Tab-separated table of C-alpha atoms and ligand atoms in Angstrom:
chain	number	residue	atom	x	y	z
W	1	MET	CA	-22.170	10.087	-1.187
W	2	LEU	CA	-20.094	7.152	-0.419
W	3	THR	CA	-17.398	5.341	-2.241
W	4	LEU	CA	-16.182	1.905	-1.691
W	5	LYS	CA	-13.571	-0.204	-2.328
W	6	PHE	CA	-12.750	-3.513	-1.780
W	7	GLY	CA	-9.724	-5.365	-1.910
W	8	GLY	CA	-8.712	-8.752	-4.110
W	9	THR	CA	-9.837	-10.679	-0.351
W	10	SER	CA	-13.098	-9.281	-0.229
W	11	VAL	CA	-13.430	-10.396	-4.029
W	12	GLY	CA	-11.479	-13.974	-3.965
W	13	ASN	CA	-13.837	-16.249	-3.753
W	14	ALA	CA	-17.946	-16.823	-3.824
W	15	ASP	CA	-18.103	-16.172	-0.181
W	16	ALA	CA	-16.470	-13.390	0.483
W	17	ILE	CA	-17.950	-11.592	-2.865
W	18	ALA	CA	-21.557	-12.415	-1.206
W	19	GLN	CA	-20.189	-10.818	1.946
W	20	THR	CA	-19.103	-7.541	-0.250
W	21	VAL	CA	-22.797	-8.381	-2.197
W	22	ALA	CA	-24.222	-7.754	1.909
W	23	VAL	CA	-22.086	-4.706	2.358
W	24	ILE	CA	-23.133	-2.767	-0.646
W	25	ALA	CA	-26.530	-3.754	-0.240
W	26	LYS	CA	-26.636	-2.295	3.415
W	27	THR	CA	-24.693	0.479	2.531
W	28	LYS	CA	-27.284	1.969	-0.314
W	29	LYS	CA	-29.845	1.364	2.309
W	30	GLN	CA	-28.630	4.205	4.515
W	31	ASP	CA	-27.090	6.529	1.565
W	32	PRO	CA	-28.122	5.731	-1.581
W	33	SER	CA	-25.828	7.554	-3.651
W	34	VAL	CA	-22.631	5.133	-3.681
W	35	ALA	CA	-20.227	4.089	-6.294
W	36	VAL	CA	-18.044	0.736	-5.630
W	37	VAL	CA	-14.717	0.015	-6.387
W	38	THR	CA	-12.899	-3.304	-6.866
W	39	SER	CA	-9.370	-5.053	-6.997
W	40	ALA	CA	-9.192	-8.016	-8.931
W	41	MET	CA	-9.916	-11.636	-6.898
W	42	SER	CA	-7.118	-12.134	-4.519
W	43	GLY	CA	-4.081	-13.605	-6.236
W	44	VAL	CA	-5.407	-12.899	-10.007
W	45	THR	CA	-2.460	-10.204	-10.506
W	46	ASP	CA	0.382	-11.819	-9.606
W	47	MET	CA	-0.683	-14.730	-11.800
W	48	LEU	CA	-1.254	-12.289	-15.213
W	49	VAL	CA	2.400	-10.319	-13.712
W	50	ASN	CA	4.216	-13.389	-13.623
W	51	SER	CA	2.769	-15.242	-16.314
W	52	ALA	CA	3.571	-12.686	-18.892
W	53	ARG	CA	7.329	-12.337	-17.421
W	54	ALA	CA	7.762	-15.842	-18.189
W	55	ALA	CA	6.812	-15.684	-21.758
W	56	ALA	CA	9.380	-13.043	-22.560
W	57	ASN	CA	11.788	-15.455	-20.682
W	58	GLY	CA	10.341	-18.127	-23.552
W	59	GLN	CA	8.357	-20.432	-21.412
W	60	GLN	CA	4.625	-20.947	-22.709
W	61	GLN	CA	3.295	-23.088	-20.072
W	62	PRO	CA	2.952	-20.678	-17.339
W	63	PHE	CA	0.626	-18.530	-19.365
W	64	LEU	CA	-1.568	-21.507	-20.892
W	65	ASP	CA	-2.082	-23.261	-17.390
W	66	ALA	CA	-2.613	-19.342	-15.842
W	67	ARG	CA	-5.452	-19.154	-18.841
W	68	ASP	CA	-7.543	-22.317	-17.629
W	69	ALA	CA	-6.900	-21.048	-14.435
W	70	LEU	CA	-8.391	-17.833	-14.653
W	71	TYR	CA	-10.918	-19.403	-16.444
W	72	GLU	CA	-11.833	-22.171	-13.544
W	73	LYS	CA	-11.514	-19.521	-10.905
W	74	HIS	CA	-14.303	-16.455	-12.489
W	75	MET	CA	-16.326	-19.356	-13.259
W	76	GLN	CA	-16.683	-21.513	-10.117
W	77	ALA	CA	-17.579	-17.858	-8.022
W	78	ALA	CA	-19.816	-16.613	-10.831
W	79	GLN	CA	-21.796	-19.931	-10.678
W	80	ALA	CA	-22.585	-19.510	-6.716
W	81	LEU	CA	-23.392	-16.401	-6.649
W	82	ILE	CA	-25.647	-15.917	-10.165
W	83	GLU	CA	-28.588	-17.850	-10.965
W	84	ASP	CA	-29.947	-16.235	-13.480
W	85	LYS	CA	-28.998	-18.477	-16.507
W	86	LYS	CA	-29.073	-15.640	-19.180
W	87	SER	CA	-26.742	-13.311	-17.052
W	88	LEU	CA	-24.406	-16.370	-16.170
W	89	GLU	CA	-23.822	-16.839	-20.063
W	90	GLN	CA	-23.393	-13.743	-20.559
W	91	TYR	CA	-20.016	-13.148	-17.834
W	92	GLU	CA	-19.259	-16.745	-19.111
W	93	ARG	CA	-18.390	-15.045	-22.997
W	94	HIS	CA	-16.505	-12.346	-21.302
W	95	VAL	CA	-14.438	-14.247	-19.245
W	96	GLU	CA	-13.691	-16.665	-22.273
W	97	GLU	CA	-12.778	-13.169	-24.243
W	98	LEU	CA	-10.798	-12.160	-21.750
W	99	VAL	CA	-8.736	-15.231	-21.068
W	100	ARG	CA	-8.218	-15.639	-24.592
W	101	PHE	CA	-7.090	-11.926	-25.212
W	102	PHE	CA	-4.756	-12.831	-22.328
W	103	ALA	CA	-3.439	-15.658	-23.688
W	104	ARG	CA	-3.181	-13.790	-27.116
W	105	LEU	CA	-1.065	-11.358	-25.527
W	106	CYS	CA	1.397	-13.564	-23.708
W	107	GLY	CA	1.548	-15.572	-27.174
W	108	SER	CA	2.794	-12.406	-28.951
W	109	ILE	CA	5.357	-12.025	-25.510
W	110	HIS	CA	6.796	-14.843	-26.185
W	111	VAL	CA	7.594	-14.565	-29.732
W	112	LEU	CA	9.117	-11.262	-29.286
W	113	GLY	CA	10.889	-12.230	-25.756
W	114	GLU	CA	10.533	-8.758	-24.590
W	115	LEU	CA	7.930	-7.756	-22.423
W	116	THR	CA	7.520	-3.873	-22.098
W	117	PRO	CA	6.192	-1.748	-19.171
W	118	ARG	CA	3.378	-0.965	-21.844
W	119	GLY	CA	2.546	-4.767	-22.208
W	120	LEU	CA	2.714	-5.651	-19.070
W	121	ASP	CA	0.186	-3.111	-17.898
W	122	VAL	CA	-2.036	-4.016	-20.570
W	123	VAL	CA	-2.173	-7.723	-19.039
W	124	SER	CA	-1.593	-7.063	-15.200
W	125	GLY	CA	-4.964	-4.793	-15.972
W	126	LEU	CA	-7.282	-8.175	-16.781
W	127	GLY	CA	-7.572	-8.648	-14.001
W	128	GLU	CA	-10.047	-5.995	-12.427
W	129	ARG	CA	-12.047	-6.097	-15.559
W	130	LEU	CA	-13.104	-10.000	-14.543
W	131	SER	CA	-14.051	-9.035	-10.930
W	132	ALA	CA	-15.877	-6.077	-11.877
W	133	PRO	CA	-18.669	-7.224	-13.860
W	134	LEU	CA	-18.712	-10.592	-11.747
W	135	LEU	CA	-19.316	-8.155	-8.701
W	136	ALA	CA	-22.034	-6.334	-10.646
W	137	ALA	CA	-23.706	-9.498	-11.655
W	138	ALA	CA	-23.630	-10.763	-8.028
W	139	LEU	CA	-25.724	-7.819	-7.297
W	140	GLN	CA	-27.908	-7.781	-9.732
W	141	ALA	CA	-28.377	-11.272	-8.036
W	142	GLN	CA	-29.487	-10.114	-5.154
W	143	GLY	CA	-31.629	-7.069	-6.613
W	144	VAL	CA	-29.324	-4.368	-6.408
W	145	ASP	CA	-29.207	-2.797	-9.558
W	146	ALA	CA	-25.152	-2.216	-10.984
W	147	THR	CA	-23.932	-1.804	-13.593
W	148	TRP	CA	-19.323	-2.133	-13.880
W	149	ILE	CA	-17.576	0.240	-15.592
W	150	ASP	CA	-13.858	0.054	-17.238
W	151	ALA	CA	-11.621	2.896	-15.913
W	152	THR	CA	-9.690	2.532	-19.278
W	153	GLU	CA	-12.571	4.940	-20.089
W	154	ILE	CA	-13.086	7.414	-16.778
W	155	ILE	CA	-9.653	7.885	-15.426
W	156	VAL	CA	-6.734	9.577	-17.404
W	157	THR	CA	-3.083	9.127	-16.654
W	158	ASP	CA	0.204	9.986	-18.021
W	159	GLU	CA	2.511	7.700	-19.653
W	160	GLN	CA	4.282	6.518	-16.990
W	161	PHE	CA	3.527	2.653	-17.594
W	162	GLY	CA	3.716	0.621	-14.714
W	163	GLU	CA	2.987	3.762	-12.286
W	164	ALA	CA	1.049	6.381	-14.140
W	165	THR	CA	-0.191	9.687	-12.317
W	166	PRO	CA	-4.175	10.843	-12.551
W	167	ILE	CA	-3.917	13.654	-14.774
W	168	ILE	CA	-7.250	15.333	-12.459
W	169	ALA	CA	-8.757	17.491	-14.713
W	170	PRO	CA	-9.547	15.246	-17.709
W	171	THR	CA	-10.620	12.675	-15.260
W	172	CYS	CA	-13.327	14.018	-13.060
W	173	GLU	CA	-15.011	15.786	-16.140
W	174	ARG	CA	-15.064	12.057	-17.134
W	175	VAL	CA	-16.308	10.825	-14.228
W	176	GLN	CA	-18.773	13.024	-13.298
W	177	ALA	CA	-20.167	12.645	-16.908
W	178	ARG	CA	-20.203	8.726	-16.902
W	179	LEU	CA	-20.992	7.954	-13.183
W	180	LYS	CA	-23.260	11.145	-12.069
W	181	PRO	CA	-26.313	10.282	-14.441
W	182	LEU	CA	-26.186	5.864	-13.363
W	183	ILE	CA	-25.933	6.953	-9.424
W	184	ALA	CA	-28.562	9.267	-9.917
W	185	ALA	CA	-30.767	6.767	-10.976
W	186	GLY	CA	-30.322	4.254	-8.663
W	187	VAL	CA	-27.687	2.098	-10.258
W	188	ILE	CA	-24.296	1.502	-8.391
W	189	PRO	CA	-21.320	1.700	-10.922
W	190	ILE	CA	-18.709	-1.330	-10.480
W	191	VAL	CA	-15.451	0.545	-11.015
W	192	THR	CA	-12.447	-1.279	-12.161
W	193	GLY	CA	-9.881	-0.607	-9.495
W	194	PHE	CA	-5.851	-0.015	-9.982
W	195	VAL	CA	-6.352	0.721	-14.384
W	196	GLY	CA	-6.548	4.101	-16.051
W	197	ALA	CA	-5.563	4.710	-19.499
W	198	THR	CA	-3.715	8.089	-21.592
W	199	GLU	CA	-5.137	10.406	-23.252
W	200	SER	CA	-4.831	8.256	-26.449
W	201	GLY	CA	-6.416	5.125	-24.587
W	202	VAL	CA	-3.507	3.393	-24.197
W	203	PRO	CA	-4.138	1.215	-21.220
W	204	THR	CA	-2.242	1.633	-17.734
W	205	THR	CA	-1.722	0.931	-14.343
W	206	LEU	CA	-1.067	2.743	-10.951
W	207	GLY	CA	0.960	0.417	-9.193
W	208	ARG	CA	0.497	-2.184	-7.808
W	209	GLY	CA	-2.428	-1.798	-4.745
W	210	GLY	CA	-3.392	1.014	-6.663
W	211	SER	CA	-7.012	0.363	-6.385
W	212	ASP	CA	-7.102	1.984	-3.031
W	213	PHE	CA	-5.476	5.108	-5.204
W	214	SER	CA	-8.538	4.556	-7.798
W	215	ALA	CA	-11.322	4.777	-5.003
W	216	ALA	CA	-9.373	7.851	-3.512
W	217	ILE	CA	-9.428	9.325	-7.131
W	218	LEU	CA	-13.447	8.627	-7.713
W	219	GLY	CA	-14.526	9.765	-4.517
W	220	ALA	CA	-12.407	13.226	-5.160
W	221	CYS	CA	-14.318	13.813	-8.474
W	222	LEU	CA	-17.566	12.582	-6.878
W	223	GLY	CA	-17.334	14.836	-3.778
W	224	ALA	CA	-17.495	11.680	-1.224
W	225	ASP	CA	-18.737	12.040	2.287
W	226	GLU	CA	-16.029	9.711	2.641
W	227	ILE	CA	-13.702	7.454	0.584
W	228	GLN	CA	-13.954	3.650	2.679
W	229	ILE	CA	-11.345	1.303	1.965
W	230	TRP	CA	-13.101	-2.477	2.653
W	231	THR	CA	-10.451	-4.937	3.346
W	232	ASP	CA	-9.546	-8.307	5.212
W	233	VAL	CA	-8.807	-6.424	9.254
W	234	ASN	CA	-10.529	-4.322	12.070
W	235	GLY	CA	-8.989	-1.154	10.543
W	236	ILE	CA	-5.594	-0.181	11.832
W	237	LEU	CA	-4.459	-1.363	14.487
W	238	THR	CA	-1.764	0.047	17.756
W	239	ALA	CA	0.288	-2.624	16.677
W	240	ASP	CA	0.579	-5.826	14.472
W	241	PRO	CA	-1.241	-8.370	16.161
W	242	ARG	CA	1.414	-11.070	15.855
W	243	ILE	CA	3.626	-9.090	18.081
W	244	VAL	CA	1.613	-7.986	20.677
W	245	PRO	CA	-1.757	-9.788	21.132
W	246	GLU	CA	-3.602	-6.866	23.106
W	247	ALA	CA	-3.254	-4.705	19.967
W	248	ARG	CA	-6.381	-2.441	19.527
W	249	THR	CA	-8.279	-1.256	16.986
W	250	LEU	CA	-6.896	2.967	16.303
W	251	ARG	CA	-10.799	4.504	16.082
W	252	GLN	CA	-8.916	7.776	14.261
W	253	LEU	CA	-5.584	9.150	12.942
W	254	SER	CA	-4.122	11.485	11.040
W	255	TYR	CA	-3.357	12.218	6.920
W	256	ASN	CA	0.101	12.708	8.317
W	257	GLU	CA	0.059	10.220	10.680
W	258	ALA	CA	-1.203	7.697	8.637
W	259	ALA	CA	1.762	8.167	6.153
W	260	GLU	CA	4.231	8.032	9.210
W	261	LEU	CA	2.643	4.393	9.872
W	262	ALA	CA	2.768	3.686	5.766
W	263	TYR	CA	6.169	4.657	5.457
W	264	PHE	CA	7.474	2.436	8.033
W	265	GLY	CA	5.981	-1.038	7.510
W	266	ALA	CA	2.569	-0.893	8.731
W	267	LYS	CA	0.128	-2.525	6.382
W	268	VAL	CA	-2.452	1.022	6.470
W	269	ILE	CA	-2.404	3.189	2.968
W	270	HIS	CA	-0.094	4.108	0.917
W	271	PRO	CA	0.239	7.881	1.358
W	272	LYS	CA	0.672	8.653	-1.903
W	273	THR	CA	-3.086	7.555	-2.616
W	274	MET	CA	-4.561	9.892	-0.025
W	275	LEU	CA	-3.197	12.265	-1.787
W	276	PRO	CA	-6.930	13.029	-3.767
W	277	ALA	CA	-8.802	12.485	-0.480
W	278	VAL	CA	-6.271	14.816	1.799
W	279	GLU	CA	-5.859	17.772	-0.862
W	280	ARG	CA	-10.453	17.594	-0.499
W	281	LYS	CA	-10.196	16.857	3.363
W	282	ILE	CA	-12.282	13.678	2.422
W	283	PRO	CA	-11.493	11.222	5.365
W	284	ILE	CA	-11.281	7.567	4.154
W	285	ARG	CA	-12.326	4.542	6.862
W	286	ILE	CA	-10.899	1.333	6.943
W	287	LEU	CA	-13.345	-1.441	7.095
W	288	ASN	CA	-13.327	-5.029	7.586
W	289	THR	CA	-15.857	-6.825	5.124
W	290	PHE	CA	-15.290	-9.809	6.818
W	291	HIS	CA	-16.799	-8.406	9.939
W	292	PRO	CA	-18.846	-5.616	9.195
W	293	ASP	CA	-19.904	-4.183	12.042
W	294	GLY	CA	-16.595	-4.584	14.165
W	295	PRO	CA	-14.126	-1.852	14.957
W	296	SER	CA	-12.645	0.392	12.419
W	297	THR	CA	-10.102	3.558	11.506
W	298	VAL	CA	-11.459	7.097	10.329
W	299	ILE	CA	-8.401	9.113	8.418
W	300	THR	CA	-8.922	12.120	8.453
W	301	SER	CA	-7.091	16.053	8.499
W	302	GLU	CA	-7.856	16.128	11.987
W	303	PRO	CA	-4.554	15.937	14.321
W	304	GLN	CA	-6.294	14.945	17.042
W	305	LYS	CA	-4.637	15.061	20.017
W	306	ASN	CA	-6.336	12.015	21.500
W	307	GLY	CA	-3.438	10.431	23.451
W	308	LEU	CA	0.094	10.881	23.084
W	309	VAL	CA	1.532	7.652	20.632
W	310	LYS	CA	-1.195	6.207	18.406
W	311	ALA	CA	0.706	2.981	16.973
W	312	ILE	CA	4.343	1.057	15.887
W	313	SER	CA	5.508	-0.105	13.680
W	314	ALA	CA	8.773	-1.763	12.392
W	315	ILE	CA	10.128	-2.630	9.321
W	316	ARG	CA	12.467	-5.717	9.444
W	317	ASN	CA	15.705	-7.097	6.681
W	318	LEU	CA	17.687	-3.636	7.228
W	319	THR	CA	21.566	-2.808	6.938
W	320	LEU	CA	22.752	0.274	8.720
W	321	ILE	CA	25.195	1.873	7.134
W	322	ASN	CA	28.284	3.578	9.011
W	323	VAL	CA	30.145	6.344	7.332
W	324	GLU	CA	32.922	7.526	9.925
W	325	GLY	CA	35.920	9.496	9.638
W	326	ARG	CA	37.827	12.499	11.780
W	327	GLY	CA	38.479	13.804	8.219
W	328	MET	CA	35.230	14.291	8.055
W	329	MET	CA	34.315	17.189	10.343
W	330	GLY	CA	33.320	20.512	8.713
W	331	VAL	CA	34.435	19.222	5.245
W	332	PRO	CA	31.060	20.109	3.332
W	333	GLY	CA	29.240	18.014	0.582
W	334	ILE	CA	30.302	14.702	2.245
W	335	ALA	CA	26.794	14.052	3.214
W	336	ALA	CA	25.486	14.826	-0.459
W	337	ARG	CA	28.079	12.816	-1.968
W	338	THR	CA	27.196	9.810	0.177
W	339	PHE	CA	23.560	10.227	-0.710
W	340	ARG	CA	24.072	10.389	-4.722
W	341	ALA	CA	26.194	7.499	-4.695
W	342	VAL	CA	23.189	5.767	-2.597
W	343	ALA	CA	20.609	7.358	-5.005
W	344	ASP	CA	22.729	5.647	-7.885
W	345	VAL	CA	22.197	2.706	-6.921
W	346	LYS	CA	18.881	3.465	-6.530
W	347	ALA	CA	18.530	2.429	-2.900
W	348	ASN	CA	15.470	3.960	-0.572
W	349	VAL	CA	17.139	5.288	2.643
W	350	LEU	CA	14.471	5.147	5.727
W	351	MET	CA	16.295	7.031	8.144
W	352	ILE	CA	19.383	9.208	8.739
W	353	SER	CA	21.243	9.876	11.231
W	354	GLN	CA	24.448	12.349	12.140
W	355	ALA	CA	25.550	13.582	15.243
W	356	SER	CA	26.744	16.816	16.158
W	357	SER	CA	30.260	15.577	16.578
W	358	GLU	CA	30.145	14.953	12.566
W	359	GLN	CA	32.606	12.276	12.618
W	360	SER	CA	29.683	9.924	11.394
W	361	ILE	CA	27.104	9.624	8.876
W	362	CYS	CA	24.674	6.913	9.535
W	363	PHE	CA	21.721	5.850	7.839
W	364	VAL	CA	19.092	2.870	6.593
W	365	VAL	CA	18.868	0.885	3.491
W	366	PRO	CA	17.004	-2.169	2.878
W	367	GLN	CA	18.779	-5.093	2.807
W	368	ASN	CA	18.917	-6.791	-0.280
W	369	ARG	CA	20.748	-3.263	-1.485
W	370	SER	CA	23.792	-2.965	1.650
W	371	ASP	CA	26.175	-4.363	-1.193
W	372	LEU	CA	25.609	-2.485	-3.829
W	373	VAL	CA	25.361	0.862	-1.309
W	374	GLN	CA	29.426	-0.426	0.292
W	375	GLN	CA	30.383	-0.674	-3.422
W	376	ALA	CA	29.146	2.718	-4.679
W	377	LEU	CA	30.115	4.355	-1.485
W	378	LYS	CA	33.759	2.717	-1.234
W	379	HIS	CA	34.287	4.085	-5.276
W	380	GLU	CA	32.892	7.580	-4.247
W	381	PHE	CA	35.301	7.697	-1.592
W	382	GLU	CA	38.291	6.186	-2.736
W	383	ARG	CA	40.640	8.943	-2.499
W	384	GLU	CA	38.926	9.909	1.108
W	385	LEU	CA	39.604	6.709	2.123
W	386	SER	CA	43.081	6.420	1.191
W	387	LEU	CA	44.248	9.732	2.703
W	388	HIS	CA	41.515	8.301	6.563
W	389	ASP	CA	39.715	11.221	6.191
W	390	ILE	CA	37.036	8.498	5.944
W	391	ASP	CA	38.376	5.499	8.061
W	392	ARG	CA	36.044	2.691	7.550
W	393	ILE	CA	32.401	2.374	5.432
W	394	TYR	CA	30.807	-0.923	7.231
W	395	PRO	CA	27.670	-2.199	7.752
W	396	VAL	CA	25.537	-3.368	10.700
W	397	ASP	CA	22.982	-6.123	8.876
W	398	ASP	CA	19.597	-7.648	10.072
W	399	VAL	CA	18.436	-4.736	12.014
W	400	ALA	CA	14.808	-3.040	12.361
W	401	ILE	CA	13.195	0.139	12.445
W	402	ILE	CA	10.388	0.850	14.837
W	403	ALA	CA	8.665	4.136	14.743
W	404	VAL	CA	6.687	5.399	17.319
W	405	VAL	CA	4.125	7.499	15.690
W	406	GLY	CA	1.453	10.076	17.283
W	407	ALA	CA	0.836	13.970	16.461
W	408	GLY	CA	0.403	14.477	20.388
W	409	MET	CA	3.481	13.614	20.662
W	410	ARG	CA	4.621	16.988	19.788
W	411	GLY	CA	5.414	19.385	22.125
W	412	THR	CA	5.137	16.414	25.141
W	413	PRO	CA	7.869	16.416	27.363
W	414	GLY	CA	8.882	12.887	28.741
W	415	ILE	CA	8.032	10.710	25.711
W	416	ALA	CA	11.401	9.649	25.009
W	417	GLY	CA	12.097	9.676	28.726
W	418	ARG	CA	9.467	7.091	28.770
W	419	LEU	CA	9.910	4.889	25.598
W	420	PHE	CA	14.554	4.365	26.812
W	421	SER	CA	13.296	3.305	30.029
W	422	ALA	CA	10.547	0.876	28.394
W	423	LEU	CA	13.384	-0.368	26.419
W	424	GLY	CA	15.908	-0.148	28.811
W	425	GLU	CA	13.358	-3.127	31.056
W	426	VAL	CA	14.015	-5.603	28.465
W	427	HIS	CA	17.455	-5.083	27.992
W	428	VAL	CA	16.522	-3.345	24.046
W	429	ASN	CA	19.830	-1.691	23.015
W	430	VAL	CA	19.374	1.043	21.002
W	431	ILE	CA	21.863	1.339	17.547
W	432	ALA	CA	20.579	4.240	16.644
W	433	LEU	CA	17.624	7.148	16.683
W	434	ALA	CA	15.850	9.919	14.518
W	435	GLN	CA	12.888	12.343	15.103
W	436	GLY	CA	12.601	14.321	12.778
W	437	SER	CA	11.355	17.985	13.614
W	438	SER	CA	7.705	17.046	13.165
W	439	GLU	CA	7.490	14.741	16.217
W	440	SER	CA	4.810	13.195	15.427
W	441	ASN	CA	7.511	10.510	14.649
W	442	ILE	CA	10.101	8.834	16.630
W	443	SER	CA	12.407	5.629	15.155
W	444	MET	CA	14.872	3.772	16.409
W	445	VAL	CA	17.183	0.626	14.582
W	446	VAL	CA	17.366	-2.081	16.728
W	447	ASP	CA	18.881	-5.638	16.264
W	448	ARG	CA	16.741	-7.329	14.763
W	449	GLN	CA	16.319	-10.544	17.713
W	450	ASP	CA	14.942	-7.463	20.018
W	451	LEU	CA	12.749	-6.820	17.439
W	452	GLU	CA	9.740	-8.240	19.055
W	453	SER	CA	9.852	-7.724	22.975
W	454	ALA	CA	10.640	-4.264	21.504
W	455	VAL	CA	7.900	-3.887	20.017
W	456	ARG	CA	5.657	-5.171	23.594
W	457	ALA	CA	7.460	-3.334	25.698
W	458	ILE	CA	7.120	0.385	24.102
W	459	HIS	CA	2.882	-0.864	23.406
W	460	GLN	CA	3.500	-1.749	27.389
W	461	ALA	CA	4.796	1.166	28.219
W	462	PHE	CA	2.012	3.401	26.289
W	463	PHE	CA	-0.933	1.174	25.869
W	464	GLN	CA	-1.139	-1.074	28.362
W	465	ASN	CA	-0.723	1.404	31.929
W	466	THR	CA	-3.663	2.577	33.045
W	467	ARG	CA	-1.843	6.159	34.071
W	468	ILE	CA	-0.878	7.436	31.202
W	469	PRO	CA	-3.469	9.196	28.506
W	470	THR	CA	-4.110	6.700	26.194
W	471	PRO	CA	-5.915	7.362	22.536
W	472	GLN	CA	-9.105	6.659	21.648
W	473	LEU	CA	-9.161	2.776	21.090
W	474	VAL	CA	-11.843	0.724	20.122
W	475	SER	CA	-11.604	-3.022	22.116
S	1	LIG	N1	-4.808	-5.931	-8.429
S	1	LIG	C1	-3.670	-5.413	-8.369
S	1	LIG	C2	-2.718	-5.918	-6.918
S	1	LIG	O1	-3.038	-6.815	-6.918
S	1	LIG	C3	-4.497	-3.410	-7.532
S	1	LIG	C4	-5.027	-3.853	-6.203
S	1	LIG	O2	-5.480	-4.851	-5.500
S	1	LIG	O3	-5.015	-2.719	-5.709
S	1	LIG	O4	-2.151	-5.350	-6.924
S	2	MG	MG1	-4.996	-6.403	-3.840
């Protein structure tokens, strides 16, 4: 039993859908039990969201234009893929109905001048309801039996619109009742990703990029042997190939390693979306729709120690905030108050470091939150600043975090040494540093200017040096 998920670019136009159809047909020959999850055609979700927001701000033209563009985009692909006149007409009626519904929704949003999270979920989930029947019809046209399923009927969530959490027990009940008989009869269910509904049937969404989550939920409920995420890259690479041309596909990664990489900006898979698979130890494989026989990465529960460092990831556009003062030493509560103030302005803290002298705390936040964070801290510590218990609160802008990830680093001496020699050789200054006690990640703050040469030097030291054991790679 396999669950396959196709991202927006895999259904982005007629050619891409034809590729996707080929992948599904081939998979079914190898394993007849297949369930498919699809995203919206690429760009569609953004178009829906932007139109609804513009409507709430008093603009009608964006949603009127989007209505026409949505019709065109889907029908153009359908005409190229569906030969049978009847099924093409049937799809056209569906598209007409949905784009009309979309325009009516945006019309009401425009009249009300207000967009609620609940309203936005109805609009933003329409893209998958346009793409799933298209993919099903394209499969039928190639003689592969398929039918589309609206996930609002099977994925039950809470009422947190925009970022709903699935409720697994009733979801699995419905998934099994609805999908298993189809699969047993040789029909491939093509399920809309991203969307769900509350117990009482109000549409919700699982958050942007949520189709991966949908696939993990379905895979878990169906007891899949593997969840396959079909995208437009060759799995997960050792580093960003735009920075390191020698970057290679990693054959295997543990759930934890993948989560660390995602956290530090690698375009992997959101840790939350893996959970249903992690709990049941179902492997997640990342593959390329446009290079189906090329290398892929499998994410499993096994923290295989094949090599020390698995991959390097980096995040840009960050600010390091320092809170400094000799009066902080031994005073309890400074850290708690610091991070409460930061949380109050909803800034995400990506890394924290405090030296044992306790004379400073530094942490990293997204640059666009930097001013708010500094204001909040100056307000919180007004008294300490006036008494000079805290001397200063200051930012270092334009920094990046580089994370080196690999469970094999645990208990292996010498990694940090090799890392810093590599950086020293290219004259990169490390501004701050953190290693969690899991030892599967070392993260460093460097100046934005140094990011590329730092990543290249680290990659060279750990992956392009034959004297050092490298992880299992596919070249
Ligand atoms: N279509 C949704 C989005 O763009 C969900 C997904 O692609 O996973 O966020
Ligand atoms: Mg997407």
